[in-house]
Amino acid sequence: MAFALNVMPAVPNCFRHFPIFKHFTSVTFTYAVSAACMYVISSFGFPHLIKTFGNWGVLIIMIPTSIGFGIFHFTKLEKANGNYPTKSFAPSPVMSA
């Protein structure tokens, strides 16, 4: 489990922090619930959206997913490069004058 391929590489490492007797139960239950949700969404959600909105229905799912992935991905890259702000942005006195 420590070397499993996943979308987020840190997920298998996070499983080490579960209590030892709940590893299998927690991990498999989480995977089962997420898979069940995706099957329901893809089997009932997409046909309904496509029937209601036409091809625009696919964009209702794709656009928020793409934006969310982009924000997560570029935040991760900025943190890796050390450019991500650690404090809230406060304008300098030069900018406010």
Short mmCIF file of N, CA and C in Angstrom, two decimals:
data_model
loop_
_atom_site.label_atom_id
_atom_site.label_comp_id
_atom_site.label_asym_id
_atom_site.label_seq_id
_atom_site.Cartn_x
_atom_site.Cartn_y
_atom_site.Cartn_z
N MET A 1 0.81 -1.18 0.00
CA MET A 1 0.00 0.00 0.00
C MET A 1 0.86 1.25 0.00
N ALA A 2 2.06 1.16 0.48
CA ALA A 2 2.91 2.35 0.56
C ALA A 2 3.38 2.80 -0.82
N PHE A 3 3.42 1.89 -1.80
CA PHE A 3 3.91 2.24 -3.12
C PHE A 3 2.81 2.19 -4.18
N ALA A 4 1.56 2.28 -3.77
CA ALA A 4 0.45 2.20 -4.70
C ALA A 4 0.42 3.42 -5.60
N LEU A 5 0.03 3.22 -6.85
CA LEU A 5 -0.13 4.34 -7.77
C LEU A 5 -1.48 4.97 -7.51
N ASN A 6 -1.49 6.27 -7.41
CA ASN A 6 -2.71 6.98 -7.12
C ASN A 6 -2.62 8.35 -7.76
N VAL A 7 -3.74 9.04 -7.85
CA VAL A 7 -3.74 10.38 -8.40
C VAL A 7 -2.92 11.32 -7.53
N MET A 8 -3.08 11.17 -6.22
CA MET A 8 -2.30 11.98 -5.28
C MET A 8 -1.27 11.07 -4.62
N PRO A 9 0.00 11.27 -4.86
CA PRO A 9 1.02 10.35 -4.35
C PRO A 9 1.08 10.25 -2.83
N ALA A 10 0.60 11.24 -2.11
CA ALA A 10 0.70 11.21 -0.65
C ALA A 10 -0.40 10.38 0.00
N VAL A 11 -1.39 9.97 -0.75
CA VAL A 11 -2.51 9.22 -0.16
C VAL A 11 -2.04 7.93 0.51
N PRO A 12 -1.23 7.08 -0.14
CA PRO A 12 -0.78 5.88 0.57
C PRO A 12 0.01 6.17 1.84
N ASN A 13 0.75 7.26 1.86
CA ASN A 13 1.49 7.61 3.07
C ASN A 13 0.57 8.08 4.18
N CYS A 14 -0.55 8.68 3.83
CA CYS A 14 -1.51 9.12 4.84
C CYS A 14 -2.16 7.93 5.53
N PHE A 15 -2.27 6.80 4.85
CA PHE A 15 -2.91 5.63 5.44
C PHE A 15 -2.10 5.07 6.60
N ARG A 16 -0.83 5.40 6.66
CA ARG A 16 0.00 4.92 7.77
C ARG A 16 -0.44 5.51 9.10
N HIS A 17 -1.13 6.65 9.06
CA HIS A 17 -1.54 7.31 10.29
C HIS A 17 -2.85 6.79 10.86
N PHE A 18 -3.52 5.88 10.13
CA PHE A 18 -4.72 5.24 10.67
C PHE A 18 -4.30 4.25 11.74
N PRO A 19 -5.17 3.99 12.71
CA PRO A 19 -4.85 2.96 13.70
C PRO A 19 -4.60 1.61 13.01
N ILE A 20 -3.68 0.83 13.53
CA ILE A 20 -3.22 -0.38 12.84
C ILE A 20 -4.34 -1.38 12.60
N PHE A 21 -5.28 -1.49 13.52
CA PHE A 21 -6.35 -2.46 13.35
C PHE A 21 -7.48 -1.94 12.47
N LYS A 22 -7.40 -0.69 12.04
CA LYS A 22 -8.45 -0.13 11.20
C LYS A 22 -7.95 0.22 9.79
N HIS A 23 -6.72 -0.15 9.48
CA HIS A 23 -6.17 0.15 8.15
C HIS A 23 -7.09 -0.36 7.06
N PHE A 24 -7.29 -1.66 7.05
CA PHE A 24 -8.04 -2.29 5.96
C PHE A 24 -9.47 -1.79 5.93
N THR A 25 -10.11 -1.71 7.09
CA THR A 25 -11.51 -1.28 7.14
C THR A 25 -11.66 0.15 6.65
N SER A 26 -10.83 1.04 7.12
CA SER A 26 -10.94 2.45 6.74
C SER A 26 -10.66 2.67 5.26
N VAL A 27 -9.61 2.06 4.79
CA VAL A 27 -9.20 2.28 3.40
C VAL A 27 -10.21 1.68 2.44
N THR A 28 -10.63 0.45 2.68
CA THR A 28 -11.57 -0.18 1.74
C THR A 28 -12.94 0.47 1.79
N PHE A 29 -13.37 0.88 2.97
CA PHE A 29 -14.68 1.54 3.06
C PHE A 29 -14.65 2.88 2.34
N THR A 30 -13.58 3.64 2.49
CA THR A 30 -13.45 4.92 1.81
C THR A 30 -13.45 4.73 0.29
N TYR A 31 -12.71 3.74 -0.18
CA TYR A 31 -12.67 3.47 -1.62
C TYR A 31 -14.04 3.02 -2.13
N ALA A 32 -14.71 2.17 -1.37
CA ALA A 32 -16.02 1.65 -1.80
C ALA A 32 -17.05 2.77 -1.88
N VAL A 33 -17.05 3.66 -0.92
CA VAL A 33 -18.01 4.77 -0.94
C VAL A 33 -17.72 5.71 -2.10
N SER A 34 -16.46 6.01 -2.34
CA SER A 34 -16.13 6.92 -3.45
C SER A 34 -16.47 6.29 -4.79
N ALA A 35 -16.21 4.99 -4.95
CA ALA A 35 -16.55 4.31 -6.20
C ALA A 35 -18.07 4.27 -6.39
N ALA A 36 -18.82 4.00 -5.33
CA ALA A 36 -20.28 3.96 -5.44
C ALA A 36 -20.83 5.33 -5.84
N CYS A 37 -20.29 6.37 -5.25
CA CYS A 37 -20.74 7.73 -5.60
C CYS A 37 -20.43 8.04 -7.06
N MET A 38 -19.26 7.67 -7.53
CA MET A 38 -18.91 7.94 -8.93
C MET A 38 -19.78 7.14 -9.90
N TYR A 39 -20.11 5.90 -9.57
CA TYR A 39 -20.99 5.11 -10.43
C TYR A 39 -22.37 5.73 -10.51
N VAL A 40 -22.90 6.19 -9.39
CA VAL A 40 -24.22 6.81 -9.39
C VAL A 40 -24.20 8.12 -10.18
N ILE A 41 -23.19 8.93 -9.95
CA ILE A 41 -23.10 10.21 -10.67
C ILE A 41 -22.95 9.98 -12.17
N SER A 42 -22.09 9.05 -12.55
CA SER A 42 -21.87 8.86 -13.99
C SER A 42 -23.04 8.15 -14.67
N SER A 43 -23.75 7.28 -13.97
CA SER A 43 -24.84 6.57 -14.63
C SER A 43 -26.14 7.37 -14.65
N PHE A 44 -26.38 8.20 -13.64
CA PHE A 44 -27.61 8.98 -13.62
C PHE A 44 -27.38 10.46 -13.91
N GLY A 45 -26.25 10.98 -13.52
CA GLY A 45 -26.00 12.40 -13.68
C GLY A 45 -25.73 12.83 -15.11
N PHE A 46 -24.82 12.16 -15.77
CA PHE A 46 -24.46 12.56 -17.14
C PHE A 46 -25.61 12.42 -18.12
N PRO A 47 -26.33 11.29 -18.17
CA PRO A 47 -27.45 11.23 -19.12
C PRO A 47 -28.52 12.29 -18.86
N HIS A 48 -28.78 12.57 -17.59
CA HIS A 48 -29.77 13.60 -17.26
C HIS A 48 -29.29 14.98 -17.71
N LEU A 49 -28.02 15.28 -17.42
CA LEU A 49 -27.50 16.58 -17.84
C LEU A 49 -27.46 16.72 -19.36
N ILE A 50 -27.08 15.65 -20.05
CA ILE A 50 -27.01 15.71 -21.52
C ILE A 50 -28.40 15.82 -22.12
N LYS A 51 -29.36 15.11 -21.53
CA LYS A 51 -30.74 15.19 -22.03
C LYS A 51 -31.33 16.58 -21.79
N THR A 52 -31.01 17.16 -20.64
CA THR A 52 -31.58 18.46 -20.29
C THR A 52 -30.88 19.60 -21.02
N PHE A 53 -29.55 19.60 -21.01
CA PHE A 53 -28.79 20.74 -21.54
C PHE A 53 -28.08 20.46 -22.85
N GLY A 54 -28.20 19.27 -23.40
CA GLY A 54 -27.48 18.92 -24.61
C GLY A 54 -26.00 18.73 -24.31
N ASN A 55 -25.16 19.07 -25.27
CA ASN A 55 -23.72 18.92 -25.06
C ASN A 55 -23.18 19.87 -24.00
N TRP A 56 -23.91 20.92 -23.69
CA TRP A 56 -23.50 21.85 -22.64
C TRP A 56 -23.53 21.18 -21.27
N GLY A 57 -24.31 20.10 -21.13
CA GLY A 57 -24.40 19.39 -19.85
C GLY A 57 -23.07 18.79 -19.43
N VAL A 58 -22.29 18.36 -20.40
CA VAL A 58 -20.97 17.81 -20.08
C VAL A 58 -20.07 18.90 -19.53
N LEU A 59 -20.21 20.10 -20.05
CA LEU A 59 -19.39 21.21 -19.58
C LEU A 59 -19.72 21.60 -18.14
N ILE A 60 -20.96 21.33 -17.71
CA ILE A 60 -21.34 21.63 -16.32
C ILE A 60 -20.48 20.81 -15.36
N ILE A 61 -20.09 19.62 -15.75
CA ILE A 61 -19.22 18.79 -14.93
C ILE A 61 -17.75 19.09 -15.22
N MET A 62 -17.39 19.27 -16.48
CA MET A 62 -15.99 19.41 -16.86
C MET A 62 -15.35 20.71 -16.40
N ILE A 63 -16.06 21.81 -16.48
CA ILE A 63 -15.45 23.11 -16.15
C ILE A 63 -15.08 23.21 -14.68
N PRO A 64 -15.99 22.92 -13.73
CA PRO A 64 -15.57 22.99 -12.32
C PRO A 64 -14.47 21.98 -11.98
N THR A 65 -14.52 20.81 -12.62
CA THR A 65 -13.48 19.81 -12.38
C THR A 65 -12.12 20.31 -12.87
N SER A 66 -12.09 20.90 -14.05
CA SER A 66 -10.84 21.43 -14.61
C SER A 66 -10.30 22.59 -13.78
N ILE A 67 -11.19 23.47 -13.34
CA ILE A 67 -10.74 24.60 -12.53
C ILE A 67 -10.20 24.11 -11.19
N GLY A 68 -10.90 23.16 -10.57
CA GLY A 68 -10.43 22.62 -9.30
C GLY A 68 -9.08 21.93 -9.43
N PHE A 69 -8.91 21.13 -10.50
CA PHE A 69 -7.63 20.48 -10.73
C PHE A 69 -6.53 21.50 -10.95
N GLY A 70 -6.82 22.53 -11.75
CA GLY A 70 -5.81 23.55 -12.03
C GLY A 70 -5.37 24.28 -10.78
N ILE A 71 -6.33 24.65 -9.94
CA ILE A 71 -5.97 25.35 -8.69
C ILE A 71 -5.12 24.46 -7.81
N PHE A 72 -5.54 23.21 -7.64
CA PHE A 72 -4.78 22.29 -6.80
C PHE A 72 -3.38 22.04 -7.36
N HIS A 73 -3.29 21.82 -8.67
CA HIS A 73 -2.01 21.50 -9.31
C HIS A 73 -1.03 22.67 -9.21
N PHE A 74 -1.48 23.87 -9.56
CA PHE A 74 -0.57 25.00 -9.55
C PHE A 74 -0.23 25.47 -8.13
N THR A 75 -1.15 25.26 -7.18
CA THR A 75 -0.80 25.54 -5.79
C THR A 75 0.31 24.61 -5.33
N LYS A 76 0.20 23.33 -5.71
CA LYS A 76 1.23 22.36 -5.35
C LYS A 76 2.57 22.72 -5.99
N LEU A 77 2.56 23.17 -7.24
CA LEU A 77 3.81 23.56 -7.90
C LEU A 77 4.42 24.79 -7.24
N GLU A 78 3.59 25.76 -6.88
CA GLU A 78 4.10 26.97 -6.24
C GLU A 78 4.68 26.65 -4.86
N LYS A 79 4.05 25.75 -4.12
CA LYS A 79 4.60 25.36 -2.82
C LYS A 79 5.93 24.64 -2.99
N ALA A 80 6.04 23.81 -4.03
CA ALA A 80 7.29 23.09 -4.28
C ALA A 80 8.42 24.05 -4.64
N ASN A 81 8.10 25.12 -5.36
CA ASN A 81 9.12 26.11 -5.74
C ASN A 81 9.39 27.13 -4.65
N GLY A 82 8.56 27.16 -3.61
CA GLY A 82 8.75 28.12 -2.54
C GLY A 82 8.18 29.48 -2.84
N ASN A 83 7.33 29.60 -3.85
CA ASN A 83 6.74 30.89 -4.22
C ASN A 83 5.37 31.10 -3.64
N TYR A 84 4.80 30.11 -2.97
CA TYR A 84 3.45 30.22 -2.44
C TYR A 84 3.47 31.08 -1.18
N PRO A 85 2.60 32.08 -1.10
CA PRO A 85 2.63 32.96 0.08
C PRO A 85 2.18 32.22 1.34
N THR A 86 2.95 32.37 2.40
CA THR A 86 2.60 31.71 3.65
C THR A 86 1.74 32.61 4.53
N LYS A 87 1.82 33.91 4.35
CA LYS A 87 1.01 34.85 5.11
C LYS A 87 -0.01 35.49 4.18
N SER A 88 -1.05 36.05 4.75
CA SER A 88 -2.02 36.74 3.91
C SER A 88 -1.35 37.98 3.31
N PHE A 89 -1.79 38.33 2.15
CA PHE A 89 -1.18 39.44 1.43
C PHE A 89 -1.56 40.75 2.09
N ALA A 90 -0.57 41.52 2.46
CA ALA A 90 -0.77 42.87 2.98
C ALA A 90 -0.02 43.82 2.06
N PRO A 91 -0.72 44.76 1.45
CA PRO A 91 -0.03 45.66 0.53
C PRO A 91 1.01 46.51 1.25
N SER A 92 2.08 46.75 0.56
CA SER A 92 3.14 47.57 1.14
C SER A 92 2.70 49.03 1.15
N PRO A 93 3.34 49.85 1.98
CA PRO A 93 2.97 51.28 2.01
C PRO A 93 3.17 51.97 0.67
N VAL A 94 4.10 51.45 -0.13
CA VAL A 94 4.36 52.06 -1.43
C VAL A 94 3.16 51.86 -2.34
N MET A 95 2.54 50.69 -2.25
CA MET A 95 1.41 50.39 -3.13
C MET A 95 0.17 51.19 -2.73
N SER A 96 -0.01 51.49 -1.46
CA SER A 96 -1.22 52.19 -1.01
C SER A 96 -1.13 53.70 -1.22
N ALA A 97 0.06 54.21 -1.43
CA ALA A 97 0.21 55.66 -1.58
C ALA A 97 -0.06 56.10 -2.98
#
